[in-house]
mmCIF file of C-alpha atoms in Angstrom:
data_model
loop_
_atom_site.group_PDB
_atom_site.id
_atom_site.type_symbol
_atom_site.label_atom_id
_atom_site.label_comp_id
_atom_site.label_asym_id
_atom_site.label_seq_id
_atom_site.Cartn_x
_atom_site.Cartn_y
_atom_site.Cartn_z
ATOM 1 C CA UNK A 1 23.651 1.024 120.820
ATOM 2 C CA UNK A 2 23.851 -2.653 119.887
ATOM 3 C CA UNK A 3 20.178 -3.374 119.245
ATOM 4 C CA UNK A 4 18.629 -2.422 115.936
ATOM 5 C CA UNK A 5 15.699 -0.047 116.255
ATOM 6 C CA UNK A 6 12.663 -0.940 114.092
ATOM 7 C CA UNK A 7 11.558 1.484 111.397
ATOM 8 C CA UNK A 8 8.258 2.273 113.143
ATOM 9 C CA UNK A 9 10.023 3.721 116.221
ATOM 10 C CA UNK A 10 10.037 7.508 116.585
ATOM 11 C CA UNK A 11 13.220 9.313 117.713
ATOM 12 C CA UNK A 12 13.249 12.010 120.418
ATOM 13 C CA UNK A 13 16.301 13.911 121.681
ATOM 14 C CA UNK A 14 17.302 14.097 125.351
ATOM 15 C CA UNK A 15 19.892 16.855 125.962
ATOM 16 C CA UNK A 16 22.440 17.004 128.782
ATOM 17 C CA UNK A 17 22.760 19.860 131.273
ATOM 18 C CA UNK A 18 25.458 21.758 133.096
ATOM 19 C CA UNK A 19 25.216 23.308 136.540
ATOM 20 C CA UNK A 20 26.956 26.620 135.881
ATOM 21 C CA UNK A 21 26.593 27.433 139.579
ATOM 22 C CA UNK A 22 25.564 25.136 142.437
ATOM 23 C CA UNK A 23 25.157 26.040 146.103
ATOM 24 C CA UNK A 24 23.759 24.048 149.023
ATOM 25 C CA UNK A 25 21.725 26.291 151.306
ATOM 26 C CA UNK A 26 20.570 23.772 153.897
ATOM 27 C CA UNK A 27 19.521 20.269 154.802
ATOM 28 C CA UNK A 28 15.837 19.353 154.981
ATOM 29 C CA UNK A 29 14.129 17.229 157.650
ATOM 30 C CA UNK A 30 13.550 14.501 155.021
ATOM 31 C CA UNK A 31 17.317 14.192 154.479
ATOM 32 C CA UNK A 32 17.345 15.955 151.104
ATOM 33 C CA UNK A 33 19.320 19.154 150.574
ATOM 34 C CA UNK A 34 18.037 22.562 149.526
ATOM 35 C CA UNK A 35 20.005 23.764 146.524
ATOM 36 C CA UNK A 36 20.348 26.808 144.349
ATOM 37 C CA UNK A 37 21.690 26.283 140.862
ATOM 38 C CA UNK A 38 21.877 27.689 137.368
ATOM 39 C CA UNK A 39 20.878 24.925 134.955
ATOM 40 C CA UNK A 40 22.020 25.204 131.336
ATOM 41 C CA UNK A 41 20.924 22.899 128.507
ATOM 42 C CA UNK A 42 23.709 21.802 126.161
ATOM 43 C CA UNK A 43 23.922 20.212 122.721
ATOM 44 C CA UNK A 44 25.037 16.765 123.883
ATOM 45 C CA UNK A 45 22.217 14.274 123.406
ATOM 46 C CA UNK A 46 20.930 10.817 124.107
ATOM 47 C CA UNK A 47 18.290 9.660 121.627
ATOM 48 C CA UNK A 48 15.141 7.952 122.908
ATOM 49 C CA UNK A 49 13.313 5.716 120.415
ATOM 50 C CA UNK A 50 9.670 4.878 121.123
ATOM 51 C CA UNK A 51 7.335 2.450 119.353
ATOM 52 C CA UNK A 52 3.774 2.119 120.633
ATOM 53 C CA UNK A 53 2.382 -1.339 121.362
ATOM 54 C CA UNK A 54 -1.187 -2.608 121.083
ATOM 55 C CA UNK A 55 -0.868 -4.470 124.398
ATOM 56 C CA UNK A 56 -0.021 -2.796 127.717
ATOM 57 C CA UNK A 57 3.571 -4.034 128.021
ATOM 58 C CA UNK A 58 6.425 -1.591 128.566
ATOM 59 C CA UNK A 59 9.757 -2.939 127.373
ATOM 60 C CA UNK A 60 13.155 -1.271 127.621
ATOM 61 C CA UNK A 61 15.456 -3.004 125.154
ATOM 62 C CA UNK A 62 18.675 -1.144 126.045
ATOM 63 C CA UNK A 63 18.965 -0.692 129.822
ATOM 64 C CA UNK A 64 21.667 1.742 130.914
ATOM 65 C CA UNK A 65 24.842 0.143 132.328
ATOM 66 C CA UNK A 66 23.078 -3.232 132.277
ATOM 67 C CA UNK A 67 20.723 -2.161 135.072
ATOM 68 C CA UNK A 68 17.547 -4.226 135.469
ATOM 69 C CA UNK A 69 15.043 -2.431 133.192
ATOM 70 C CA UNK A 70 12.654 -1.704 136.064
ATOM 71 C CA UNK A 71 15.368 0.406 137.746
ATOM 72 C CA UNK A 72 16.047 2.537 134.665
ATOM 73 C CA UNK A 73 14.528 6.026 134.848
ATOM 74 C CA UNK A 74 13.278 5.873 131.249
ATOM 75 C CA UNK A 75 11.333 2.674 131.967
ATOM 76 C CA UNK A 76 10.013 4.043 135.257
ATOM 77 C CA UNK A 77 8.864 7.232 133.507
ATOM 78 C CA UNK A 78 6.778 5.223 131.027
ATOM 79 C CA UNK A 79 5.227 3.120 133.808
ATOM 80 C CA UNK A 80 4.448 6.235 135.856
ATOM 81 C CA UNK A 81 2.658 7.988 132.996
ATOM 82 C CA UNK A 82 0.796 4.832 131.938
ATOM 83 C CA UNK A 83 -0.530 4.292 135.467
ATOM 84 C CA UNK A 84 -1.324 7.967 136.086
ATOM 85 C CA UNK A 85 -3.356 8.290 132.877
ATOM 86 C CA UNK A 86 -4.850 4.783 132.866
ATOM 87 C CA UNK A 87 -3.391 4.097 129.413
ATOM 88 C CA UNK A 88 -3.986 0.629 127.957
ATOM 89 C CA UNK A 89 -1.299 0.912 125.302
ATOM 90 C CA UNK A 90 2.288 -0.080 125.950
ATOM 91 C CA UNK A 91 5.577 1.045 124.453
ATOM 92 C CA UNK A 92 8.936 -0.330 123.343
ATOM 93 C CA UNK A 93 11.903 1.860 124.345
ATOM 94 C CA UNK A 94 15.446 1.997 123.012
ATOM 95 C CA UNK A 95 18.117 4.380 124.327
ATOM 96 C CA UNK A 96 21.063 5.481 122.217
ATOM 97 C CA UNK A 97 23.359 6.802 124.965
ATOM 98 C CA UNK A 98 25.834 9.583 124.197
ATOM 99 C CA UNK A 99 25.761 11.377 127.564
ATOM 100 C CA UNK A 100 28.257 9.716 129.924
ATOM 101 C CA UNK A 101 26.811 8.260 133.122
ATOM 102 C CA UNK A 102 28.082 9.246 136.565
ATOM 103 C CA UNK A 103 29.238 12.594 135.253
ATOM 104 C CA UNK A 104 26.733 15.114 136.613
ATOM 105 C CA UNK A 105 25.303 15.816 133.153
ATOM 106 C CA UNK A 106 21.818 14.498 133.927
ATOM 107 C CA UNK A 107 21.567 11.884 131.176
ATOM 108 C CA UNK A 108 19.274 9.480 133.013
ATOM 109 C CA UNK A 109 17.001 12.290 134.189
ATOM 110 C CA UNK A 110 16.886 13.753 130.684
ATOM 111 C CA UNK A 111 15.937 10.372 129.194
ATOM 112 C CA UNK A 112 13.090 10.108 131.722
ATOM 113 C CA UNK A 113 11.878 13.635 130.938
ATOM 114 C CA UNK A 114 11.924 12.940 127.199
ATOM 115 C CA UNK A 115 9.921 9.740 127.727
ATOM 116 C CA UNK A 116 7.327 11.666 129.755
ATOM 117 C CA UNK A 117 7.042 14.493 127.217
ATOM 118 C CA UNK A 118 6.984 12.241 124.145
ATOM 119 C CA UNK A 119 4.495 9.720 125.551
ATOM 120 C CA UNK A 120 2.308 12.539 126.831
ATOM 121 C CA UNK A 121 1.886 13.393 123.144
ATOM 122 C CA UNK A 122 1.881 9.883 121.641
ATOM 123 C CA UNK A 123 -0.598 8.516 124.195
ATOM 124 C CA UNK A 124 -2.639 11.745 123.932
ATOM 125 C CA UNK A 125 -2.615 12.279 127.700
ATOM 126 C CA UNK A 126 -2.733 16.085 127.347
ATOM 127 C CA UNK A 127 -1.137 16.623 130.769
ATOM 128 C CA UNK A 128 -0.053 20.276 131.172
ATOM 129 C CA UNK A 129 3.654 20.997 131.674
ATOM 130 C CA UNK A 130 3.274 21.943 135.356
ATOM 131 C CA UNK A 131 1.647 18.612 136.211
ATOM 132 C CA UNK A 132 4.213 16.723 134.144
ATOM 133 C CA UNK A 133 6.934 18.483 136.162
ATOM 134 C CA UNK A 134 5.275 17.280 139.389
ATOM 135 C CA UNK A 135 5.237 13.720 138.068
ATOM 136 C CA UNK A 136 8.862 14.004 137.001
ATOM 137 C CA UNK A 137 9.971 15.091 140.477
ATOM 138 C CA UNK A 138 8.912 11.700 141.850
ATOM 139 C CA UNK A 139 11.526 10.126 139.548
ATOM 140 C CA UNK A 140 14.460 12.407 140.397
ATOM 141 C CA UNK A 141 15.411 15.966 141.313
ATOM 142 C CA UNK A 142 16.814 16.845 137.855
ATOM 143 C CA UNK A 143 13.828 15.558 135.841
ATOM 144 C CA UNK A 144 11.661 18.698 136.385
ATOM 145 C CA UNK A 145 14.293 20.957 134.799
ATOM 146 C CA UNK A 146 14.319 19.010 131.535
ATOM 147 C CA UNK A 147 10.508 19.114 131.352
ATOM 148 C CA UNK A 148 10.609 22.844 132.165
ATOM 149 C CA UNK A 149 12.661 23.001 129.000
ATOM 150 C CA UNK A 150 14.487 26.316 129.417
ATOM 151 C CA UNK A 151 17.679 27.458 131.077
ATOM 152 C CA UNK A 152 16.771 28.195 134.650
ATOM 153 C CA UNK A 153 17.631 29.209 138.177
ATOM 154 C CA UNK A 154 16.537 26.352 140.437
ATOM 155 C CA UNK A 155 15.762 26.211 144.152
ATOM 156 C CA UNK A 156 14.552 23.564 146.569
ATOM 157 C CA UNK A 157 15.697 20.119 145.496
ATOM 158 C CA UNK A 158 15.622 21.438 141.926
ATOM 159 C CA UNK A 159 11.893 21.666 141.307
ATOM 160 C CA UNK A 160 11.376 25.405 141.925
ATOM 161 C CA UNK A 161 12.386 26.808 138.536
ATOM 162 C CA UNK A 162 12.596 30.322 137.099
ATOM 163 C CA UNK A 163 13.709 30.842 133.501
ATOM 164 C CA UNK A 164 17.060 32.626 133.160
ATOM 165 C CA UNK A 165 18.752 34.184 130.144
ATOM 166 C CA UNK A 166 22.226 32.711 129.680
ATOM 167 C CA UNK A 167 24.818 33.855 127.114
ATOM 168 C CA UNK A 168 25.129 31.651 124.031
ATOM 169 C CA UNK A 169 28.431 30.139 125.125
ATOM 170 C CA UNK A 170 30.249 27.036 123.963
ATOM 171 C CA UNK A 171 31.516 24.483 126.449
ATOM 172 C CA UNK A 172 34.412 22.053 126.560
ATOM 173 C CA UNK A 173 33.538 19.148 128.858
ATOM 174 C CA UNK A 174 35.937 16.570 130.253
ATOM 175 C CA UNK A 175 34.877 13.241 131.763
ATOM 176 C CA UNK A 176 37.576 11.830 134.082
ATOM 177 C CA UNK A 177 37.734 8.035 134.120
ATOM 178 C CA UNK A 178 35.723 7.652 137.329
ATOM 179 C CA UNK A 179 32.060 7.307 138.316
ATOM 180 C CA UNK A 180 31.132 9.638 141.190
ATOM 181 C CA UNK A 181 28.441 8.471 143.620
ATOM 182 C CA UNK A 182 26.011 11.316 144.310
ATOM 183 C CA UNK A 183 24.861 9.584 147.513
ATOM 184 C CA UNK A 184 28.425 9.443 148.870
ATOM 185 C CA UNK A 185 28.989 13.135 148.142
ATOM 186 C CA UNK A 186 25.713 14.287 149.729
ATOM 187 C CA UNK A 187 26.418 12.259 152.883
ATOM 188 C CA UNK A 188 30.026 13.479 153.246
ATOM 189 C CA UNK A 189 30.692 15.177 156.589
ATOM 190 C CA UNK A 190 32.794 17.881 154.943
ATOM 191 C CA UNK A 191 30.122 19.015 152.470
ATOM 192 C CA UNK A 192 29.249 22.738 152.551
ATOM 193 C CA UNK A 193 25.568 22.969 153.520
ATOM 194 C CA UNK A 194 25.175 26.579 154.654
ATOM 195 C CA UNK A 195 25.617 28.806 151.600
ATOM 196 C CA UNK A 196 23.631 32.008 151.870
ATOM 197 C CA UNK A 197 20.450 31.964 149.753
ATOM 198 C CA UNK A 198 20.287 34.448 146.861
ATOM 199 C CA UNK A 199 17.977 37.427 147.228
ATOM 200 C CA UNK A 200 17.770 38.496 143.568
ATOM 201 C CA UNK A 201 19.428 35.768 141.493
ATOM 202 C CA UNK A 202 20.650 36.866 138.076
ATOM 203 C CA UNK A 203 23.362 35.475 135.827
ATOM 204 C CA UNK A 204 25.630 38.412 136.671
ATOM 205 C CA UNK A 205 24.801 38.730 140.366
ATOM 206 C CA UNK A 206 25.774 35.124 141.123
ATOM 207 C CA UNK A 207 29.271 35.421 139.679
ATOM 208 C CA UNK A 208 31.895 34.255 140.379
ATOM 209 C CA UNK A 209 30.219 30.873 139.948
ATOM 210 C CA UNK A 210 31.095 27.949 142.182
ATOM 211 C CA UNK A 211 30.053 24.407 143.064
ATOM 212 C CA UNK A 212 29.719 23.593 146.773
ATOM 213 C CA UNK A 213 30.317 19.888 146.068
ATOM 214 C CA UNK A 214 33.597 20.384 144.231
ATOM 215 C CA UNK A 215 36.011 20.304 147.202
ATOM 216 C CA UNK A 216 34.493 17.112 148.621
ATOM 217 C CA UNK A 217 34.618 15.406 145.216
ATOM 218 C CA UNK A 218 38.270 16.393 144.810
ATOM 219 C CA UNK A 219 39.013 14.848 148.219
ATOM 220 C CA UNK A 220 37.117 11.638 147.504
ATOM 221 C CA UNK A 221 38.036 11.213 143.828
ATOM 222 C CA UNK A 222 41.608 12.371 143.081
ATOM 223 C CA UNK A 223 41.080 11.650 139.367
ATOM 224 C CA UNK A 224 38.663 14.601 139.224
ATOM 225 C CA UNK A 225 41.105 16.923 140.977
ATOM 226 C CA UNK A 226 43.856 15.830 138.601
ATOM 227 C CA UNK A 227 41.685 16.669 135.581
ATOM 228 C CA UNK A 228 40.809 20.023 137.157
ATOM 229 C CA UNK A 229 44.477 20.913 137.554
ATOM 230 C CA UNK A 230 45.088 19.929 133.923
ATOM 231 C CA UNK A 231 42.218 22.109 132.660
ATOM 232 C CA UNK A 232 43.420 25.173 134.612
ATOM 233 C CA UNK A 233 45.970 25.672 131.840
ATOM 234 C CA UNK A 234 43.096 26.598 129.517
ATOM 235 C CA UNK A 235 40.808 28.703 131.709
ATOM 236 C CA UNK A 236 38.668 28.500 134.839
ATOM 237 C CA UNK A 237 37.253 24.961 135.001
ATOM 238 C CA UNK A 238 34.316 23.992 137.154
ATOM 239 C CA UNK A 239 32.569 20.770 138.067
ATOM 240 C CA UNK A 240 28.940 20.152 137.110
ATOM 241 C CA UNK A 241 26.489 18.583 139.537
ATOM 242 C CA UNK A 242 28.135 16.068 141.846
ATOM 243 C CA UNK A 243 30.734 15.301 139.157
ATOM 244 C CA UNK A 244 32.737 13.775 137.721
ATOM 245 C CA UNK A 245 32.535 16.005 134.619
ATOM 246 C CA UNK A 246 34.340 19.342 134.488
ATOM 247 C CA UNK A 247 33.728 22.117 131.982
ATOM 248 C CA UNK A 248 35.214 25.291 130.578
ATOM 249 C CA UNK A 249 32.981 28.087 129.271
ATOM 250 C CA UNK A 250 34.062 29.654 125.968
ATOM 251 C CA UNK A 251 32.622 32.721 124.276
ATOM 252 C CA UNK A 252 33.037 31.293 120.755
ATOM 253 C CA UNK A 253 32.990 28.000 118.917
ATOM 254 C CA UNK A 254 36.492 28.715 117.625
ATOM 255 C CA UNK A 255 37.900 29.059 121.153
ATOM 256 C CA UNK A 256 36.115 25.910 122.318
ATOM 257 C CA UNK A 257 37.313 23.822 119.380
ATOM 258 C CA UNK A 258 40.893 25.018 119.887
ATOM 259 C CA UNK A 259 40.862 23.859 123.523
ATOM 260 C CA UNK A 260 39.058 20.625 122.646
ATOM 261 C CA UNK A 261 41.725 19.757 120.072
ATOM 262 C CA UNK A 262 44.383 20.123 122.776
ATOM 263 C CA UNK A 263 42.729 17.997 125.457
ATOM 264 C CA UNK A 264 40.748 15.334 123.577
ATOM 265 C CA UNK A 265 43.810 13.099 123.257
ATOM 266 C CA UNK A 266 44.278 13.196 127.028
ATOM 267 C CA UNK A 267 40.670 12.853 128.218
ATOM 268 C CA UNK A 268 37.219 11.790 127.096
ATOM 269 C CA UNK A 269 36.001 15.205 126.018
ATOM 270 C CA UNK A 270 33.102 16.994 124.300
ATOM 271 C CA UNK A 271 32.789 20.342 122.543
ATOM 272 C CA UNK A 272 29.167 21.551 122.572
ATOM 273 C CA UNK A 273 27.027 24.653 122.302
ATOM 274 C CA UNK A 274 24.644 25.869 124.961
ATOM 275 C CA UNK A 275 20.936 25.633 124.116
ATOM 276 C CA UNK A 276 18.204 28.140 124.876
ATOM 277 C CA UNK A 277 15.362 25.589 124.832
ATOM 278 C CA UNK A 278 14.795 21.851 125.008
ATOM 279 C CA UNK A 279 14.269 20.250 121.548
ATOM 280 C CA UNK A 280 10.831 19.059 122.746
ATOM 281 C CA UNK A 281 9.813 22.357 124.365
ATOM 282 C CA UNK A 282 6.946 22.909 121.921
ATOM 283 C CA UNK A 283 5.769 19.306 121.764
#
């Protein structure tokens, strides 16, 4: 982050996520897809800095990928909450990005969720979690999960969430040098859209895990397939979300760090622990 954050700004963490399993069970009349997925929080974070203003201005000082600020999810989250609650205060926002964009790790959605949760406290809105989740859904399908704040089995477009116990694994994540367009993948003619819905979803019952978008991404983005083939030497890799990131699950930190040391010279890579709860879960 190039801009210096003033000392009066408060820091809030925004963790990334992995889709350990992702299936597309149908297409809705509104064009969206019905999904089923296991969402897992991981210890890879953006940091959101917030400083309240006396006037009503909302200013994002570090827009992601040089987007116009009004298109950034973090900015839009602040505007949404301000308008919903009739707040007269404003806020200055800085984002220290560590989660790669275009990777399927949910960084933009997580930033937006953290803004909603933090400003709900700082502006004293006192909106209950369920209502905050509803607000978050209007920003993006992954935002509700981060506000939900626990590892979960998700249905619908991602808003129907049930908490799920997930083993305390470590993960090695690789980001191929390509930005995958979610819109292109969802509109692809070859995308699997008819996976059978789960009757009693549990972590064990859904194994072996898969990602219904993976084959289409491999076809459209050969860089992702190449990274997948490389990672197969170390285990059973899988893509998260609509890509481009791939991950390996490891039962111990030692195993994860050993693999990371082998691949980090070849690819942009991360070695992180799974989380059981969002850092702001109790805010």
